[in-house]
Short mmCIF file of N, CA and C in Angstrom, two decimals:
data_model
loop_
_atom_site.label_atom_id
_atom_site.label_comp_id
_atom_site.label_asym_id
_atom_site.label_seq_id
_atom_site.Cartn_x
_atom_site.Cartn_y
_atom_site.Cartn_z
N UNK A 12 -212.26 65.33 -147.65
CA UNK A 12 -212.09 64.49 -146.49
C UNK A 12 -211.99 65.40 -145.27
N UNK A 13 -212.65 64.97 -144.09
CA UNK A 13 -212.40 65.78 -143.11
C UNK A 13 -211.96 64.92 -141.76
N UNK A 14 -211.01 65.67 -141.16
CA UNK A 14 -210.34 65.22 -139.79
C UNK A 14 -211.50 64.42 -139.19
N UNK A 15 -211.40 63.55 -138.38
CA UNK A 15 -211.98 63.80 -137.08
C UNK A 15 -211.43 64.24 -136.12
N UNK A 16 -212.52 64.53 -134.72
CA UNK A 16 -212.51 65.83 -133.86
C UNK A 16 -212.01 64.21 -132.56
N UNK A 17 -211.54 64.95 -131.80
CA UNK A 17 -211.09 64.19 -130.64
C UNK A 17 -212.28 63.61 -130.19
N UNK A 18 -213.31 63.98 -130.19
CA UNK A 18 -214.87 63.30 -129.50
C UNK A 18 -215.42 62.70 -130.20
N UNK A 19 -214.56 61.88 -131.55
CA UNK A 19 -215.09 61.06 -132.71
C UNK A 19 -214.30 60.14 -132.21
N UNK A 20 -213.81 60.16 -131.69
CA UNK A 20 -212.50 58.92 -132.05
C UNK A 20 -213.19 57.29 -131.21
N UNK A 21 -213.70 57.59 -130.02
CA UNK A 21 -213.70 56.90 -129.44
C UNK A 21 -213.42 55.94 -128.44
N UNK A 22 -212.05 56.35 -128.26
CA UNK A 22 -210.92 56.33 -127.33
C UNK A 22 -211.44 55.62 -126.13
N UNK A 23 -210.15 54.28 -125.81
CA UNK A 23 -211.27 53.44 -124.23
C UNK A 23 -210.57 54.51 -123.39
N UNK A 24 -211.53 54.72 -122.73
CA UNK A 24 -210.86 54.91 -121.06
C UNK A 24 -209.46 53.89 -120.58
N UNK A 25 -208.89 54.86 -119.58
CA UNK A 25 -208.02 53.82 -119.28
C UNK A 25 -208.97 52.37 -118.68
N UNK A 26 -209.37 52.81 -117.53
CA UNK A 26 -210.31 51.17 -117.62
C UNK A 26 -210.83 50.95 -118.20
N UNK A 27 -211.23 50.72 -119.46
CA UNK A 27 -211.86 49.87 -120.27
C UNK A 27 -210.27 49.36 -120.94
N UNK A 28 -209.22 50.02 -121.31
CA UNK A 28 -207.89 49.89 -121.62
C UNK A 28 -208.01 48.51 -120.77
N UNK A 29 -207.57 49.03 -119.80
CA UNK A 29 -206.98 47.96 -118.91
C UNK A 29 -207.90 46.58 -119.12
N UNK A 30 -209.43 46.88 -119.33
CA UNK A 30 -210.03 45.49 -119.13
C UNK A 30 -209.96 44.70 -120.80
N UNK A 31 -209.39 45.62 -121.48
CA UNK A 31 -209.85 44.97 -122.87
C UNK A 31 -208.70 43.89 -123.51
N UNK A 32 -208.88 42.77 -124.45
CA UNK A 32 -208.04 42.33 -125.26
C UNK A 32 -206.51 43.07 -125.28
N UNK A 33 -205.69 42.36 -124.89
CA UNK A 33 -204.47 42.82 -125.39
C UNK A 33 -203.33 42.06 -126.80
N UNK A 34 -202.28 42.63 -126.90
CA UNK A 34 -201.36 42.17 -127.84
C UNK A 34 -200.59 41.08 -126.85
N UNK A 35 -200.22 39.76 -127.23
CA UNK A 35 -199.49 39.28 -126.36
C UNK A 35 -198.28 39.54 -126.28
N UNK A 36 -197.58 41.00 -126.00
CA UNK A 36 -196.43 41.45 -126.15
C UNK A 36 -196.41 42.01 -124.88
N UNK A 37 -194.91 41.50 -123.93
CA UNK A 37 -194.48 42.26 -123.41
C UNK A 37 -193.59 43.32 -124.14
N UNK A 38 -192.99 44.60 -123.88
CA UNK A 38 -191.93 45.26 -124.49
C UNK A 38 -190.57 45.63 -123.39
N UNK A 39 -189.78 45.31 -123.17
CA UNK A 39 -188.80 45.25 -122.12
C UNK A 39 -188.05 46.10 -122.84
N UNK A 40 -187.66 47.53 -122.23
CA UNK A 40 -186.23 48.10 -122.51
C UNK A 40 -184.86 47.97 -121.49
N UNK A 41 -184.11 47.50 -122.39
CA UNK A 41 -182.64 47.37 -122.09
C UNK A 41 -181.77 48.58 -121.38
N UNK A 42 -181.74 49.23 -120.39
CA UNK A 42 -181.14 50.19 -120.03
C UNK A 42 -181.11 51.38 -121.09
N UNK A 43 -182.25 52.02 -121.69
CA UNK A 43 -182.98 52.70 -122.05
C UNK A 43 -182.39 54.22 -121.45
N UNK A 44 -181.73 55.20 -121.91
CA UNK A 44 -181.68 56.34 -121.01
C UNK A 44 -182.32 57.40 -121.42
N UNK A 45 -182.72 57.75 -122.81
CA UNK A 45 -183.36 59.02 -122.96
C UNK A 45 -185.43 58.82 -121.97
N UNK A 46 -185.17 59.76 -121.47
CA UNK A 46 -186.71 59.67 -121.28
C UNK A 46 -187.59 59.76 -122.07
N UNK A 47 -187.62 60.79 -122.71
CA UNK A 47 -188.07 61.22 -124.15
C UNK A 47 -188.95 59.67 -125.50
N UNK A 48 -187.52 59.03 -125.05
CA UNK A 48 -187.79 57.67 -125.77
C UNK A 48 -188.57 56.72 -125.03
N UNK A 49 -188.53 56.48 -123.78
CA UNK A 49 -189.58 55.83 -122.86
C UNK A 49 -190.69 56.49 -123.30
N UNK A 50 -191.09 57.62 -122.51
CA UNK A 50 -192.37 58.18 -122.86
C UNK A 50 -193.21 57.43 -124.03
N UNK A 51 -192.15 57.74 -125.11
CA UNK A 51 -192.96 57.69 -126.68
C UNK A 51 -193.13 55.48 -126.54
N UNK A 52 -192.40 55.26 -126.21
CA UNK A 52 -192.34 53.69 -126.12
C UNK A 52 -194.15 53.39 -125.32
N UNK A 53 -193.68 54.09 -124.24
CA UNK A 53 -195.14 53.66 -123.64
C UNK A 53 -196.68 54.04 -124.28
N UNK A 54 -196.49 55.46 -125.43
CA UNK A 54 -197.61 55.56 -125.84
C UNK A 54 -198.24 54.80 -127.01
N UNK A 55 -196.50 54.10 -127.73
CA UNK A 55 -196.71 53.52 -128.99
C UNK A 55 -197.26 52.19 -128.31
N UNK A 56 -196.96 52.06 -127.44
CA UNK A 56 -196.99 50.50 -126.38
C UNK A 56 -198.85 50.59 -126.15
N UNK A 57 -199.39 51.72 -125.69
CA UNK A 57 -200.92 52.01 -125.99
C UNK A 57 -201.64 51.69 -126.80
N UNK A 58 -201.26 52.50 -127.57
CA UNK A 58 -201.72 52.43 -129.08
C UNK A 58 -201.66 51.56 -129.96
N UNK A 59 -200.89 49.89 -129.44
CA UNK A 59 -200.95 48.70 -129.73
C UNK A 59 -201.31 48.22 -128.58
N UNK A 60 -202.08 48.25 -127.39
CA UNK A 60 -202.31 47.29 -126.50
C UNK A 60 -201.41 46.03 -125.94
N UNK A 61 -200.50 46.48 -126.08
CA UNK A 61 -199.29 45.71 -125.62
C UNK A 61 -199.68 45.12 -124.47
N UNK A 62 -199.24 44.07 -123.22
CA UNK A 62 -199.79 43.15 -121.99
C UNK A 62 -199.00 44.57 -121.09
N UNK A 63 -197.95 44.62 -121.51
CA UNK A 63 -196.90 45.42 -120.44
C UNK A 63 -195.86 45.62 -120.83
N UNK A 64 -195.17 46.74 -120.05
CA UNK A 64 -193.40 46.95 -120.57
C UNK A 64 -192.58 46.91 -119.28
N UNK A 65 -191.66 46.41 -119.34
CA UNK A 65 -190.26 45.83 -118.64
C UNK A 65 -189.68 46.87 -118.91
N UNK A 66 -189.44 48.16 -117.34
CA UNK A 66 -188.06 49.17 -117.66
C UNK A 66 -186.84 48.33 -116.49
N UNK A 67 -185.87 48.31 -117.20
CA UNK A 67 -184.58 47.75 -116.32
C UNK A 67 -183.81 48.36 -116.84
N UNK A 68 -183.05 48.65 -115.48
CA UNK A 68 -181.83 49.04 -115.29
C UNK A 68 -181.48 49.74 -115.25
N UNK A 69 -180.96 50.84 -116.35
CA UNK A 69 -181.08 52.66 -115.60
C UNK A 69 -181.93 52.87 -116.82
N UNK A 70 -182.98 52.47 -117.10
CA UNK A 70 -184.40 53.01 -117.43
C UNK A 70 -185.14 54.05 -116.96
N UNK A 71 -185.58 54.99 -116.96
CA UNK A 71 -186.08 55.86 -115.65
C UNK A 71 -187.59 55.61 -115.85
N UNK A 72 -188.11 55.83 -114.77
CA UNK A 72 -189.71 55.04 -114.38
C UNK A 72 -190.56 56.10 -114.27
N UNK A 73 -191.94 55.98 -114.28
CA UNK A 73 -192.75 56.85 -114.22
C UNK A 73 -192.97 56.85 -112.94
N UNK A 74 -193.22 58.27 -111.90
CA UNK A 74 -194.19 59.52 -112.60
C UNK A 74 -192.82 60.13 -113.07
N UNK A 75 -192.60 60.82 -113.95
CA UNK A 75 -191.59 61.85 -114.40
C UNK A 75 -192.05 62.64 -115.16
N UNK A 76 -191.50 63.85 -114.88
CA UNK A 76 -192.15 64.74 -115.82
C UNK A 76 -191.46 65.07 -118.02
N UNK A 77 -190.41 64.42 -117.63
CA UNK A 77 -189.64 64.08 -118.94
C UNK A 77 -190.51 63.22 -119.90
N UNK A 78 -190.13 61.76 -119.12
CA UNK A 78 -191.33 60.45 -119.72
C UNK A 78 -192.87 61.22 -120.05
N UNK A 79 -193.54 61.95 -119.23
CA UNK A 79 -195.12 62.31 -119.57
C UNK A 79 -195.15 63.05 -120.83
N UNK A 80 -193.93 63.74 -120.92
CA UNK A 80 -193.68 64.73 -122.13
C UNK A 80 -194.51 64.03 -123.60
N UNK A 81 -193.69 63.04 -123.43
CA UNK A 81 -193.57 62.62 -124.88
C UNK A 81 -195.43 61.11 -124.65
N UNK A 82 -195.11 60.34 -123.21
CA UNK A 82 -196.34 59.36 -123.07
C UNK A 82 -197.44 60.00 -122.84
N UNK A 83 -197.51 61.38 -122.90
CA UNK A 83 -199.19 61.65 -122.90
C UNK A 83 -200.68 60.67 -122.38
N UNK A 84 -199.94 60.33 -120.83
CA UNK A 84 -201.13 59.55 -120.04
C UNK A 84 -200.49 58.25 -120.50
N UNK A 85 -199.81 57.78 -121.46
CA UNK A 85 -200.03 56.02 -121.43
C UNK A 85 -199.52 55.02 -120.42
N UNK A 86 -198.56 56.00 -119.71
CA UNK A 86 -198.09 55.33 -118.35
C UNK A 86 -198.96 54.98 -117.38
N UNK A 87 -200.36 55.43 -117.60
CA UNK A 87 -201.36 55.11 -116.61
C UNK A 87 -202.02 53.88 -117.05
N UNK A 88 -201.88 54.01 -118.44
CA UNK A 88 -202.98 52.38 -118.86
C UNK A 88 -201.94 51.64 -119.40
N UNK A 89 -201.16 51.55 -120.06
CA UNK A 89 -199.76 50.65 -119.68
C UNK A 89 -199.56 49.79 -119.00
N UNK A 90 -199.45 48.54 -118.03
CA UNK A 90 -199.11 48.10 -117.08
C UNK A 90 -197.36 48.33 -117.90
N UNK A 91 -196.53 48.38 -116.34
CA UNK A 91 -195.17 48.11 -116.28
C UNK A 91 -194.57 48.01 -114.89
N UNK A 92 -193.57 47.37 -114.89
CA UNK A 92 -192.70 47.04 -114.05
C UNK A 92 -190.84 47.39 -113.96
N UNK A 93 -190.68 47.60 -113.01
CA UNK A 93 -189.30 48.20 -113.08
C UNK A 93 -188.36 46.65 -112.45
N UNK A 94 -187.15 46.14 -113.35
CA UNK A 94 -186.32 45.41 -112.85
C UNK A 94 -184.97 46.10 -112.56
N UNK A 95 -183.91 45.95 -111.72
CA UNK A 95 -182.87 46.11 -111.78
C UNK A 95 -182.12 45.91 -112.80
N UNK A 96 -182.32 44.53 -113.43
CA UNK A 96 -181.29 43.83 -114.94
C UNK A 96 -182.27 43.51 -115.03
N UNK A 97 -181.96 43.66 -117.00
CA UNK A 97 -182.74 42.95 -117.73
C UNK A 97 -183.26 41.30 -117.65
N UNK A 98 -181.89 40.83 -117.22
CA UNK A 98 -182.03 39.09 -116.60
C UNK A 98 -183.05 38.89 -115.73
N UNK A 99 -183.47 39.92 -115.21
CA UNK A 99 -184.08 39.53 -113.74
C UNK A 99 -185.45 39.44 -115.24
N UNK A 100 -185.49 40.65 -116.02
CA UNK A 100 -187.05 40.77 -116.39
C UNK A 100 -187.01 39.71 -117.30
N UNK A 101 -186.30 39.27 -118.26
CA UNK A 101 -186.49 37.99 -118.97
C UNK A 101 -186.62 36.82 -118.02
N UNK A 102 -185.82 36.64 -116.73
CA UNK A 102 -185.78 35.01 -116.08
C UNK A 102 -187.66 35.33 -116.02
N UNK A 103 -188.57 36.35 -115.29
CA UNK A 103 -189.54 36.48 -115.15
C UNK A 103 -190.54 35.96 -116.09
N UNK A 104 -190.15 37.07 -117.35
CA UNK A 104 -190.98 36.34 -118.71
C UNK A 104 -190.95 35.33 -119.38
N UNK A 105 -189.82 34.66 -118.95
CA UNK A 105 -190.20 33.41 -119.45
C UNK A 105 -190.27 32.31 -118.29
N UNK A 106 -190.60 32.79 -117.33
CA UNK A 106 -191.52 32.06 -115.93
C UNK A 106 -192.84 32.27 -116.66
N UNK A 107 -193.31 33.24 -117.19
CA UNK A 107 -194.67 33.36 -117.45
C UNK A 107 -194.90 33.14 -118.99
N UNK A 108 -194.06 32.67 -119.77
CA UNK A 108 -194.45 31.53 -121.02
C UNK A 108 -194.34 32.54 -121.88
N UNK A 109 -193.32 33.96 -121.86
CA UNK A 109 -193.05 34.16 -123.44
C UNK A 109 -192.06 33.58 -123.87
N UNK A 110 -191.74 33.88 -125.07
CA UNK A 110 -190.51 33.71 -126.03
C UNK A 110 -189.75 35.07 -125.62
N UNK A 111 -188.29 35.22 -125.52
CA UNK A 111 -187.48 35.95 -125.22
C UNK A 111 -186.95 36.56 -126.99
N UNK A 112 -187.34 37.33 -127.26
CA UNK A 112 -186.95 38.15 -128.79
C UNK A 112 -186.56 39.22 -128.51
N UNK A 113 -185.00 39.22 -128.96
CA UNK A 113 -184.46 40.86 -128.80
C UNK A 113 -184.45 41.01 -130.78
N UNK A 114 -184.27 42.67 -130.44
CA UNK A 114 -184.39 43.64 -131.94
C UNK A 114 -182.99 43.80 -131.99
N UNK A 115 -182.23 43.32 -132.73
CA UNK A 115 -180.84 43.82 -132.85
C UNK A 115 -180.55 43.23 -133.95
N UNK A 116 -179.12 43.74 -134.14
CA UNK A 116 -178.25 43.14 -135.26
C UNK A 116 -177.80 42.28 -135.11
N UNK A 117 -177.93 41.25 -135.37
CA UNK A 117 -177.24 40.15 -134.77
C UNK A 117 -176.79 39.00 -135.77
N UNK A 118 -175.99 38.09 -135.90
CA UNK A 118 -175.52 36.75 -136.51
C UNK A 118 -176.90 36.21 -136.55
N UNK A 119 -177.39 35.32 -137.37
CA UNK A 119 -178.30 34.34 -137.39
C UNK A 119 -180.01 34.87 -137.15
N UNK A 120 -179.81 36.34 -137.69
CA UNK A 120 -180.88 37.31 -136.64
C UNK A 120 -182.43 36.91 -137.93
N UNK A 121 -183.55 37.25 -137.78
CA UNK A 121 -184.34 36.64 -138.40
C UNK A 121 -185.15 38.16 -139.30
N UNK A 122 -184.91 38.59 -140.34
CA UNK A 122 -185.88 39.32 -140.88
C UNK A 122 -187.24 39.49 -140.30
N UNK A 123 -187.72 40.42 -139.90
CA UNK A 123 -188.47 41.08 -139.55
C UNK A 123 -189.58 40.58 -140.38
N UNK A 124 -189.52 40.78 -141.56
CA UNK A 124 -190.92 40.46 -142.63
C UNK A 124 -190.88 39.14 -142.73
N UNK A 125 -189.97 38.46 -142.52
CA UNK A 125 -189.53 36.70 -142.53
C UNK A 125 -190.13 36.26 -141.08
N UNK A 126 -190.64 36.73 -140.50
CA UNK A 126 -190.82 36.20 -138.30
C UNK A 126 -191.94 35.79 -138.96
N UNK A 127 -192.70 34.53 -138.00
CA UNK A 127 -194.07 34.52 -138.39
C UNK A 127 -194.21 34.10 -136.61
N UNK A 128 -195.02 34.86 -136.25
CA UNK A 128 -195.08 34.96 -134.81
C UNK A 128 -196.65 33.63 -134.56
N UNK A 129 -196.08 32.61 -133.20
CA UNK A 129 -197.34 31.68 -133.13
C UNK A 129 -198.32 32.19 -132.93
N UNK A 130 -199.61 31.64 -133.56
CA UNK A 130 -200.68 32.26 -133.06
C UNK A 130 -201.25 32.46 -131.79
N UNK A 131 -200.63 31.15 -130.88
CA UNK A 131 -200.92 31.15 -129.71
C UNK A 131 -199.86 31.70 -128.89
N UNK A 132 -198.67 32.41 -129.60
CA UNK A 132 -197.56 32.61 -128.57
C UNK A 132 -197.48 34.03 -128.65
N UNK A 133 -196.53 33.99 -126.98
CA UNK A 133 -196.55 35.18 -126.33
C UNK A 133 -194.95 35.56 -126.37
N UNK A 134 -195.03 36.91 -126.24
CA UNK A 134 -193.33 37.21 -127.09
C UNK A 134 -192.89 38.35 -125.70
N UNK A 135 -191.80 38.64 -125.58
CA UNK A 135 -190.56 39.82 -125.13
C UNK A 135 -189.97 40.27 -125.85
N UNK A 136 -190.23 41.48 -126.10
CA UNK A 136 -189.22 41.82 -127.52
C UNK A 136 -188.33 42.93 -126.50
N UNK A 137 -186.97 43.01 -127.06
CA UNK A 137 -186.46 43.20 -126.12
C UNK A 137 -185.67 44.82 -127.05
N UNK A 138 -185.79 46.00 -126.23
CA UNK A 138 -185.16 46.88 -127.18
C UNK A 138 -184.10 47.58 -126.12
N UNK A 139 -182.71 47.71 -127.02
CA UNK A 139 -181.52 47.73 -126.00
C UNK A 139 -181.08 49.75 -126.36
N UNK A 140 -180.54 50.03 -125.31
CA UNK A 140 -179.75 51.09 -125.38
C UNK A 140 -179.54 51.38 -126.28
N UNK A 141 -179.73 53.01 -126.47
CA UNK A 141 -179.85 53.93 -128.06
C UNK A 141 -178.17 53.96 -128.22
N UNK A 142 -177.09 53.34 -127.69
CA UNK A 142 -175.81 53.64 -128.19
C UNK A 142 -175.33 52.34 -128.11
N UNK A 143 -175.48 51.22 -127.19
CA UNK A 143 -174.88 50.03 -127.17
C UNK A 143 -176.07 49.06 -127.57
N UNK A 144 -177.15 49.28 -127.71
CA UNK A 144 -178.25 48.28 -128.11
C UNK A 144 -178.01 47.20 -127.08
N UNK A 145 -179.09 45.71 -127.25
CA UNK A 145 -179.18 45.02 -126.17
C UNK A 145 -177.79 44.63 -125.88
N UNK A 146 -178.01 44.40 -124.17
CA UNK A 146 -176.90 44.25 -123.75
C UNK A 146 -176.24 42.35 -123.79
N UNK A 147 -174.97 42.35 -124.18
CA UNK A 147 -174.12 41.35 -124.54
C UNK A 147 -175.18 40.16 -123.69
N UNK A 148 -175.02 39.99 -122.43
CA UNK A 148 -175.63 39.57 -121.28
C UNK A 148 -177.04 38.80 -121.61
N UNK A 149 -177.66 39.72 -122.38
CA UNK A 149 -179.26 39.54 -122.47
C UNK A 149 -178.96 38.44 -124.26
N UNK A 150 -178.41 39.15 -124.73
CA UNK A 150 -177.80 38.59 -125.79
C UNK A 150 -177.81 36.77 -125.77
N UNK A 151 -176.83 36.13 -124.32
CA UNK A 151 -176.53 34.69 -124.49
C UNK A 151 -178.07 34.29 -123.70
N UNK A 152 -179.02 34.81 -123.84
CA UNK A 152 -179.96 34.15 -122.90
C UNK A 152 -181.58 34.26 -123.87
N UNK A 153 -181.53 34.49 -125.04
CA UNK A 153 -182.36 35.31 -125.74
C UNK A 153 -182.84 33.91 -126.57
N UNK A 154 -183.95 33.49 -126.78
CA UNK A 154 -184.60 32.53 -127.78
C UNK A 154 -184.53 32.81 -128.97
N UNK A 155 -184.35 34.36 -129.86
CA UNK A 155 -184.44 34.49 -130.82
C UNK A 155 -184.00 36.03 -131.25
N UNK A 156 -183.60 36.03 -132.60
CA UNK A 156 -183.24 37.47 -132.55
C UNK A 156 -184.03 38.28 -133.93
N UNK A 157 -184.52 39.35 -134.18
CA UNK A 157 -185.37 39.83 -134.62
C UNK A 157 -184.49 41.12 -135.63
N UNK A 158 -184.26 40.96 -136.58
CA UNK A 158 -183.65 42.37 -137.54
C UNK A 158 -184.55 43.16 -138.32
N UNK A 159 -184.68 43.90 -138.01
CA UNK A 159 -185.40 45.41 -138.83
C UNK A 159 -184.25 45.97 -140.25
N UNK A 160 -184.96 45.16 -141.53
CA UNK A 160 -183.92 45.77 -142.61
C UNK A 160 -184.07 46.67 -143.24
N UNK A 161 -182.71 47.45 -143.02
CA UNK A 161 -182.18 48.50 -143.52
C UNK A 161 -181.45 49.06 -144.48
N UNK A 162 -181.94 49.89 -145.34
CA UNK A 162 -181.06 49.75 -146.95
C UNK A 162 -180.24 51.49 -147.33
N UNK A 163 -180.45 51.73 -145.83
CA UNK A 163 -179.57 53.55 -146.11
C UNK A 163 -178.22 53.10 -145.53
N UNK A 164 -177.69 54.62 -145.34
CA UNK A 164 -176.22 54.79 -144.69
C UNK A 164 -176.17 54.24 -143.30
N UNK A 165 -177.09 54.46 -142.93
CA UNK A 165 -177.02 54.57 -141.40
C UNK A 165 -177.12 53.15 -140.45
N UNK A 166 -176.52 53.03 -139.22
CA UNK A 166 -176.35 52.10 -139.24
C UNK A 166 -177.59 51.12 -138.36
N UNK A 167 -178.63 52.21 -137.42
CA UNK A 167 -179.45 51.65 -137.38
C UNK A 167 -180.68 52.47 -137.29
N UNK A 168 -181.86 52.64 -136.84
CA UNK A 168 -183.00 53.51 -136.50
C UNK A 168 -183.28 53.74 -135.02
N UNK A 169 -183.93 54.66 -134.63
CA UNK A 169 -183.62 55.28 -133.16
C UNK A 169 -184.71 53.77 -132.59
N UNK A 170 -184.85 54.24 -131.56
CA UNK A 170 -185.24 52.86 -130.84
C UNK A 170 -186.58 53.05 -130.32
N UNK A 171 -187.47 54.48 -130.62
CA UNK A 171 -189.00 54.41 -130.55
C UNK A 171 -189.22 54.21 -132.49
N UNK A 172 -188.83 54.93 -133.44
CA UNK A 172 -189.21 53.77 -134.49
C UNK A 172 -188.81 52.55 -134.83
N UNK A 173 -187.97 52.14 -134.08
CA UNK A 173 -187.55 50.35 -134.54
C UNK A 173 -189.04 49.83 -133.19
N UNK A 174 -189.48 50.75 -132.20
CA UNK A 174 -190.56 49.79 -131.20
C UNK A 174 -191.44 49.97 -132.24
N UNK A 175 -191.87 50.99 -132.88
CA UNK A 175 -193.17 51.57 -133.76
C UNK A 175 -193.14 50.81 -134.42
N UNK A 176 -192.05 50.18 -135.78
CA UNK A 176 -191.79 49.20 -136.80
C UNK A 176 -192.42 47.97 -136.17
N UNK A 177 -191.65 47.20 -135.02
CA UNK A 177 -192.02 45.69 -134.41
C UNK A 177 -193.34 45.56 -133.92
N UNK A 178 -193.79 46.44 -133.50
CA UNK A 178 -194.98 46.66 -132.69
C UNK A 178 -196.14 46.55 -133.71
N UNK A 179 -196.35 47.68 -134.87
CA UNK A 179 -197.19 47.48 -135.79
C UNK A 179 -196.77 46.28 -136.48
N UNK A 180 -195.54 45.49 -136.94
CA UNK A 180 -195.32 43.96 -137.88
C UNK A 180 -196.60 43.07 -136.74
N UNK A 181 -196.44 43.13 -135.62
CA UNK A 181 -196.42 41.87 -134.49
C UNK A 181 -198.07 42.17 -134.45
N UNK A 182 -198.72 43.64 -134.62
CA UNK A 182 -200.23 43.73 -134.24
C UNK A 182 -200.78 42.96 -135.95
N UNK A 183 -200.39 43.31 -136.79
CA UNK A 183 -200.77 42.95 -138.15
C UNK A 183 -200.39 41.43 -138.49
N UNK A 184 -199.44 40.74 -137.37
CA UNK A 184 -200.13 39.24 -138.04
C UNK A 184 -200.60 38.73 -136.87
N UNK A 185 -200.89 39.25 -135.69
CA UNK A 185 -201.34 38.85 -134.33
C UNK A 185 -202.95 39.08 -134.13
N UNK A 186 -202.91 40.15 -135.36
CA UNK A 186 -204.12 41.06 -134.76
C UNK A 186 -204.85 40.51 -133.54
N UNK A 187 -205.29 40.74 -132.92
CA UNK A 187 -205.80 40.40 -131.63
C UNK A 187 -207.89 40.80 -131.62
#
């Protein structure tokens, strides 16, 4: 078996990115502080064609040279938007007809392999702070809650593989 070479791949341009089919996923982070983890959010956010990502709150925004580290260009074909609070970016998204879905642990929370996402519907998945996860706030305002199960010690997974996990579940029954 042999690799392919970067000039096999085929890769859109960012404009063709921008003009092509997307995932109907926004991805909104919850006061998000490592950059490191943005970055990688926005490239995994690429690499599924996501609509856009929601940074709020002390999120830090692109251009940065931290975030590029790890997003290698995806901040350019990405669309995103910066809110103050997360409230502001959910009252928004669901002005514009998603479903409000945060990733957390939660009471009443819905297995991950158990979601069956509408075919015609459009989602916010909402991923909260690598130490407090989504915030309480975003919590009483949320349509639905989304659990990633876990069968080690630990008590949860960092928060670019729990986006990597939701992101690939949501492209594989969405496919687009």
């Amino acid at each position: 078996m042999r690799k392919l070479k970067l000039d096999e791949l085929n890769r859109a341009t960012v404009d063709e990115f921008k003009a092509q089919d997307k995932l109907p996923v926004a991805v909104v982070l919850d006061n998000v502080r490592s950059m490191h983890n943005i970055g990688s959010i926005f490239r995994t956010s690429d690499g599924f064609a996501v609509e856009q990502i929601c940074l709020c709150g002390i999120t830090a925004q692109p251009p940065h040279r931290e975030i590029e580290k790890t997003a290698l260009g995806a901040t350019q074909s990405v669309n995103w938007t910066y809110y103050e609070t997360p409230l502001q970016a959910v009252e928004q998204l669901r002005k514009d007809g998603y479903q409000i879905i945060a990733i957390e642990q939660a009471e009443n929370s819905t297995m991950l392999h158990e979601f069956k996402p509408a075919e015609d519907g459009k989602y916010a998945l909402i991923f909260g702070n690598e130490v407090n996860g989504v915030s309480d706030e975003v919590m009483q305002v949320i349509d639905g809650c989304i659990e990633i199960p876990q069968f080690g010690t630990k008590h949860s997974f960092n928060i670019v593989v729990s986006a990597g996990i939701v992101l690939w579940d949501f492209f594989a029954k969405m496919a687009i």
